[in-house]
Amino acid sequence: MIGVVYLGNNPKTQERLKYIPGQLVRMTNAYKEAAQICTPHVSNEHFLVFFERTVRSEDITAITYLRKKCRNVYIVLITNTMTEEERNTFMKCGINDTIHLEASVTELNKKILFISDRENILFDDEAPRYGILKFKIPLWKRLFDIIFSILGIIVLSPIFIITAIAIRMESKGPILFKSKRVGTNYTIFDFLKFRSMFTDAEERLKELSKDHNQYSSNPDKEGEEGEEDAQKKTITAPLGDQAELEMLTMGMESEMMISDEEIMLVGDDFVVAESEYAKKKVEEINNAFVKIENDPRVTKVGKFIRKYSIDELPQLFNILKGDMSIVGNRPLPLYEAEKLTADSSIDRFMAPAGLTGLWQVEERGKGGTMSAEERKQLDIIYGQTYNFMLDMKIIFRTIRHFIQKENV
């Protein structure tokens, strides 16, 4: 387990840190002393520093000094609220994470365990300045990707040419479709595919009903709910005058009223019950992946090249460039990836991004009926267990299931 240091003089925080189970937290209110504590006595020794926010100018000096003297620290700022300007300033100084000033012993302990469990991927003793390790693809995997992608481009060049001609003949627009995707380490890159949709596909996505989304947790129920039911689920009100009181008291059934013990979250222009906010957040994460069945946006040529996975071939250039690997976790569109930033999902992005992967072959073997949670867990499992033999098995299974029977 990594060493834990508290830098500050808040008695309440100090008291909570004393009760962290199985963890001795060393405490100091001098940043130079904290730097001495965080000097490793053995190789690969790392430290988590809880930094209590005080005076901005003094905090910047202290954080900068810590970063200069110690490359093996992960700094968590203990703070209340911050402006966008303050947040950017602290990030530039070297803050890795934040935690609320009133965080409980349990929340502090979870933060420590989270960092400890990811010690191998968060720290790199040879990394400059911040000491944060971004996932690095193994040499054997990178060499295999380069060789495989070059051979693939050469062998499949006739298919590239024929597909390009067919796409251009059917519809106007670019032959290749570029989209921003999120891969390893949440890195955003231009993801290449043969265009299989009409040129206004992105705009038409919003017009499609949720009933078409294969990963929607309960589309039938959502479709049946009217506007009135949706309003009952989340109690909102604009701030000011008596709007909040009216929304909480007018037109509500007695069983729908919020109890006195319920915590209300107040935003700039809304009020929402904490339990309902948490519920909606879980639903968003569970339905992060979007997959449309019988998509009407797809062209005739697009249906053919999708069926035979020809539309994916340009990604060989992404692989050759190093954006992704032959085998890995599928790079996600921005609107999907932004919903997978919770602790339970981060491991998915601390792994190779790939053309094919574990969940793809598992899904096709099950006829395409896989939930978003199952897909996410398979991605995490691959990131934790991948090796050369597993990659070979996935490649052979991909070839065997090359022709998709389902129209997805």
JSON list of N, CA and C in Angstrom, two decimals, residues 101-139:
[
{"chain": "A", "resi": 101, "resn": "LEU", "atom": "N", "xyz": [-14.14, 18.95, 1.39]},
{"chain": "A", "resi": 101, "resn": "LEU", "atom": "CA", "xyz": [-13.65, 19.33, 2.72]},
{"chain": "A", "resi": 101, "resn": "LEU", "atom": "C", "xyz": [-14.30, 18.52, 3.84]},
{"chain": "A", "resi": 102, "resn": "GLU", "atom": "N", "xyz": [-15.56, 18.16, 3.64]},
{"chain": "A", "resi": 102, "resn": "GLU", "atom": "CA", "xyz": [-16.30, 17.42, 4.67]},
{"chain": "A", "resi": 102, "resn": "GLU", "atom": "C", "xyz": [-16.38, 15.93, 4.38]},
{"chain": "A", "resi": 103, "resn": "ALA", "atom": "N", "xyz": [-15.48, 15.43, 3.59]},
{"chain": "A", "resi": 103, "resn": "ALA", "atom": "CA", "xyz": [-15.49, 13.99, 3.26]},
{"chain": "A", "resi": 103, "resn": "ALA", "atom": "C", "xyz": [-15.39, 13.15, 4.52]},
{"chain": "A", "resi": 104, "resn": "SER", "atom": "N", "xyz": [-16.18, 12.09, 4.56]},
{"chain": "A", "resi": 104, "resn": "SER", "atom": "CA", "xyz": [-16.20, 11.22, 5.74]},
{"chain": "A", "resi": 104, "resn": "SER", "atom": "C", "xyz": [-14.98, 10.31, 5.75]},
{"chain": "A", "resi": 105, "resn": "VAL", "atom": "N", "xyz": [-14.81, 9.59, 6.86]},
{"chain": "A", "resi": 105, "resn": "VAL", "atom": "CA", "xyz": [-13.73, 8.62, 6.98]},
{"chain": "A", "resi": 105, "resn": "VAL", "atom": "C", "xyz": [-13.85, 7.57, 5.88]},
{"chain": "A", "resi": 106, "resn": "THR", "atom": "N", "xyz": [-15.07, 7.13, 5.61]},
{"chain": "A", "resi": 106, "resn": "THR", "atom": "CA", "xyz": [-15.29, 6.13, 4.57]},
{"chain": "A", "resi": 106, "resn": "THR", "atom": "C", "xyz": [-14.88, 6.64, 3.20]},
{"chain": "A", "resi": 107, "resn": "GLU", "atom": "N", "xyz": [-15.23, 7.90, 2.89]},
{"chain": "A", "resi": 107, "resn": "GLU", "atom": "CA", "xyz": [-14.89, 8.48, 1.59]},
{"chain": "A", "resi": 107, "resn": "GLU", "atom": "C", "xyz": [-13.38, 8.67, 1.46]},
{"chain": "A", "resi": 108, "resn": "LEU", "atom": "N", "xyz": [-12.73, 9.09, 2.54]},
{"chain": "A", "resi": 108, "resn": "LEU", "atom": "CA", "xyz": [-11.28, 9.23, 2.51]},
{"chain": "A", "resi": 108, "resn": "LEU", "atom": "C", "xyz": [-10.60, 7.88, 2.30]},
{"chain": "A", "resi": 109, "resn": "ASN", "atom": "N", "xyz": [-11.13, 6.87, 2.99]},
{"chain": "A", "resi": 109, "resn": "ASN", "atom": "CA", "xyz": [-10.57, 5.53, 2.85]},
{"chain": "A", "resi": 109, "resn": "ASN", "atom": "C", "xyz": [-10.76, 4.98, 1.44]},
{"chain": "A", "resi": 110, "resn": "LYS", "atom": "N", "xyz": [-11.92, 5.23, 0.84]},
{"chain": "A", "resi": 110, "resn": "LYS", "atom": "CA", "xyz": [-12.17, 4.79, -0.53]},
{"chain": "A", "resi": 110, "resn": "LYS", "atom": "C", "xyz": [-11.17, 5.43, -1.49]},
{"chain": "A", "resi": 111, "resn": "LYS", "atom": "N", "xyz": [-10.88, 6.70, -1.26]},
{"chain": "A", "resi": 111, "resn": "LYS", "atom": "CA", "xyz": [-9.92, 7.39, -2.13]},
{"chain": "A", "resi": 111, "resn": "LYS", "atom": "C", "xyz": [-8.54, 6.75, -2.01]},
{"chain": "A", "resi": 112, "resn": "ILE", "atom": "N", "xyz": [-8.14, 6.44, -0.79]},
{"chain": "A", "resi": 112, "resn": "ILE", "atom": "CA", "xyz": [-6.83, 5.80, -0.57]},
{"chain": "A", "resi": 112, "resn": "ILE", "atom": "C", "xyz": [-6.78, 4.43, -1.25]},
{"chain": "A", "resi": 113, "resn": "LEU", "atom": "N", "xyz": [-7.83, 3.64, -1.07]},
{"chain": "A", "resi": 113, "resn": "LEU", "atom": "CA", "xyz": [-7.87, 2.30, -1.66]},
{"chain": "A", "resi": 113, "resn": "LEU", "atom": "C", "xyz": [-7.89, 2.38, -3.19]},
{"chain": "A", "resi": 114, "resn": "PHE", "atom": "N", "xyz": [-8.61, 3.36, -3.72]},
{"chain": "A", "resi": 114, "resn": "PHE", "atom": "CA", "xyz": [-8.69, 3.52, -5.17]},
{"chain": "A", "resi": 114, "resn": "PHE", "atom": "C", "xyz": [-7.30, 3.80, -5.76]},
{"chain": "A", "resi": 115, "resn": "ILE", "atom": "N", "xyz": [-6.55, 4.70, -5.12]},
{"chain": "A", "resi": 115, "resn": "ILE", "atom": "CA", "xyz": [-5.21, 5.04, -5.60]},
{"chain": "A", "resi": 115, "resn": "ILE", "atom": "C", "xyz": [-4.26, 3.86, -5.40]},
{"chain": "A", "resi": 116, "resn": "SER", "atom": "N", "xyz": [-4.39, 3.18, -4.27]},
{"chain": "A", "resi": 116, "resn": "SER", "atom": "CA", "xyz": [-3.51, 2.04, -3.98]},
{"chain": "A", "resi": 116, "resn": "SER", "atom": "C", "xyz": [-3.72, 0.92, -4.99]},
{"chain": "A", "resi": 117, "resn": "ASP", "atom": "N", "xyz": [-4.96, 0.64, -5.34]},
{"chain": "A", "resi": 117, "resn": "ASP", "atom": "CA", "xyz": [-5.26, -0.44, -6.28]},
{"chain": "A", "resi": 117, "resn": "ASP", "atom": "C", "xyz": [-4.73, -0.16, -7.68]},
{"chain": "A", "resi": 118, "resn": "ARG", "atom": "N", "xyz": [-4.52, 1.13, -7.98]},
{"chain": "A", "resi": 118, "resn": "ARG", "atom": "CA", "xyz": [-4.04, 1.51, -9.32]},
{"chain": "A", "resi": 118, "resn": "ARG", "atom": "C", "xyz": [-2.63, 2.07, -9.29]},
{"chain": "A", "resi": 119, "resn": "GLU", "atom": "N", "xyz": [-1.88, 1.69, -8.27]},
{"chain": "A", "resi": 119, "resn": "GLU", "atom": "CA", "xyz": [-0.53, 2.22, -8.10]},
{"chain": "A", "resi": 119, "resn": "GLU", "atom": "C", "xyz": [0.35, 1.97, -9.32]},
{"chain": "A", "resi": 120, "resn": "ASN", "atom": "N", "xyz": [0.22, 0.79, -9.89]},
{"chain": "A", "resi": 120, "resn": "ASN", "atom": "CA", "xyz": [1.09, 0.42, -11.02]},
{"chain": "A", "resi": 120, "resn": "ASN", "atom": "C", "xyz": [0.82, 1.23, -12.28]},
{"chain": "A", "resi": 121, "resn": "ILE", "atom": "N", "xyz": [-0.40, 1.74, -12.43]},
{"chain": "A", "resi": 121, "resn": "ILE", "atom": "CA", "xyz": [-0.72, 2.49, -13.64]},
{"chain": "A", "resi": 121, "resn": "ILE", "atom": "C", "xyz": [-0.72, 4.00, -13.42]},
{"chain": "A", "resi": 122, "resn": "LEU", "atom": "N", "xyz": [-0.75, 4.44, -12.16]},
{"chain": "A", "resi": 122, "resn": "LEU", "atom": "CA", "xyz": [-0.77, 5.87, -11.88]},
{"chain": "A", "resi": 122, "resn": "LEU", "atom": "C", "xyz": [0.62, 6.46, -11.68]},
{"chain": "A", "resi": 123, "resn": "PHE", "atom": "N", "xyz": [1.58, 5.61, -11.38]},
{"chain": "A", "resi": 123, "resn": "PHE", "atom": "CA", "xyz": [2.93, 6.09, -11.11]},
{"chain": "A", "resi": 123, "resn": "PHE", "atom": "C", "xyz": [3.93, 5.51, -12.08]},
{"chain": "A", "resi": 124, "resn": "ASP", "atom": "N", "xyz": [4.88, 6.33, -12.44]},
{"chain": "A", "resi": 124, "resn": "ASP", "atom": "CA", "xyz": [5.99, 5.90, -13.28]},
{"chain": "A", "resi": 124, "resn": "ASP", "atom": "C", "xyz": [7.22, 6.64, -12.80]},
{"chain": "A", "resi": 125, "resn": "ASP", "atom": "N", "xyz": [8.16, 5.93, -12.22]},
{"chain": "A", "resi": 125, "resn": "ASP", "atom": "CA", "xyz": [9.33, 6.57, -11.63]},
{"chain": "A", "resi": 125, "resn": "ASP", "atom": "C", "xyz": [10.19, 7.30, -12.64]},
{"chain": "A", "resi": 126, "resn": "GLU", "atom": "N", "xyz": [10.01, 6.99, -13.94]},
{"chain": "A", "resi": 126, "resn": "GLU", "atom": "CA", "xyz": [10.80, 7.65, -14.96]},
{"chain": "A", "resi": 126, "resn": "GLU", "atom": "C", "xyz": [10.03, 8.75, -15.67]},
{"chain": "A", "resi": 127, "resn": "ALA", "atom": "N", "xyz": [8.76, 8.94, -15.27]},
{"chain": "A", "resi": 127, "resn": "ALA", "atom": "CA", "xyz": [7.93, 9.94, -15.95]},
{"chain": "A", "resi": 127, "resn": "ALA", "atom": "C", "xyz": [8.32, 11.35, -15.51]},
{"chain": "A", "resi": 128, "resn": "PRO", "atom": "N", "xyz": [8.22, 12.34, -16.38]},
{"chain": "A", "resi": 128, "resn": "PRO", "atom": "CA", "xyz": [8.58, 13.70, -16.02]},
{"chain": "A", "resi": 128, "resn": "PRO", "atom": "C", "xyz": [7.50, 14.39, -15.19]},
{"chain": "A", "resi": 129, "resn": "ARG", "atom": "N", "xyz": [7.87, 15.26, -14.36]},
{"chain": "A", "resi": 129, "resn": "ARG", "atom": "CA", "xyz": [7.07, 16.18, -13.58]},
{"chain": "A", "resi": 129, "resn": "ARG", "atom": "C", "xyz": [5.96, 15.56, -12.77]},
{"chain": "A", "resi": 130, "resn": "TYR", "atom": "N", "xyz": [4.84, 15.19, -13.39]},
{"chain": "A", "resi": 130, "resn": "TYR", "atom": "CA", "xyz": [3.68, 14.76, -12.62]},
{"chain": "A", "resi": 130, "resn": "TYR", "atom": "C", "xyz": [3.79, 13.34, -12.11]},
{"chain": "A", "resi": 131, "resn": "GLY", "atom": "N", "xyz": [4.56, 12.49, -12.75]},
{"chain": "A", "resi": 131, "resn": "GLY", "atom": "CA", "xyz": [4.71, 11.12, -12.27]},
{"chain": "A", "resi": 131, "resn": "GLY", "atom": "C", "xyz": [3.49, 10.26, -12.49]},
{"chain": "A", "resi": 132, "resn": "ILE", "atom": "N", "xyz": [2.59, 10.69, -13.37]},
{"chain": "A", "resi": 132, "resn": "ILE", "atom": "CA", "xyz": [1.40, 9.91, -13.64]},
{"chain": "A", "resi": 132, "resn": "ILE", "atom": "C", "xyz": [1.66, 9.03, -14.85]},
{"chain": "A", "resi": 133, "resn": "LEU", "atom": "N", "xyz": [1.46, 7.76, -14.70]},
{"chain": "A", "resi": 133, "resn": "LEU", "atom": "CA", "xyz": [1.72, 6.83, -15.79]},
{"chain": "A", "resi": 133, "resn": "LEU", "atom": "C", "xyz": [0.47, 6.67, -16.65]},
{"chain": "A", "resi": 134, "resn": "LYS", "atom": "N", "xyz": [0.62, 7.01, -17.91]},
{"chain": "A", "resi": 134, "resn": "LYS", "atom": "CA", "xyz": [-0.42, 6.66, -18.87]},
{"chain": "A", "resi": 134, "resn": "LYS", "atom": "C", "xyz": [-0.09, 5.29, -19.40]},
{"chain": "A", "resi": 135, "resn": "PHE", "atom": "N", "xyz": [-1.12, 4.53, -19.70]},
{"chain": "A", "resi": 135, "resn": "PHE", "atom": "CA", "xyz": [-0.91, 3.17, -20.14]},
{"chain": "A", "resi": 135, "resn": "PHE", "atom": "C", "xyz": [0.05, 3.12, -21.33]},
{"chain": "A", "resi": 136, "resn": "LYS", "atom": "N", "xyz": [1.04, 2.24, -21.26]},
{"chain": "A", "resi": 136, "resn": "LYS", "atom": "CA", "xyz": [2.00, 2.06, -22.34]},
{"chain": "A", "resi": 136, "resn": "LYS", "atom": "C", "xyz": [1.85, 0.67, -22.92]},
{"chain": "A", "resi": 137, "resn": "ILE", "atom": "N", "xyz": [1.66, 0.61, -24.21]},
{"chain": "A", "resi": 137, "resn": "ILE", "atom": "CA", "xyz": [1.47, -0.67, -24.87]},
{"chain": "A", "resi": 137, "resn": "ILE", "atom": "C", "xyz": [2.77, -1.47, -24.83]},
{"chain": "A", "resi": 138, "resn": "PRO", "atom": "N", "xyz": [2.72, -2.74, -24.50]},
{"chain": "A", "resi": 138, "resn": "PRO", "atom": "CA", "xyz": [3.95, -3.56, -24.48]},
{"chain": "A", "resi": 138, "resn": "PRO", "atom": "C", "xyz": [4.61, -3.64, -25.85]},
{"chain": "A", "resi": 139, "resn": "LEU", "atom": "N", "xyz": [5.90, -3.83, -25.86]},
{"chain": "A", "resi": 139, "resn": "LEU", "atom": "CA", "xyz": [6.66, -3.86, -27.10]},
{"chain": "A", "resi": 139, "resn": "LEU", "atom": "C", "xyz": [6.18, -4.97, -28.03]}
]
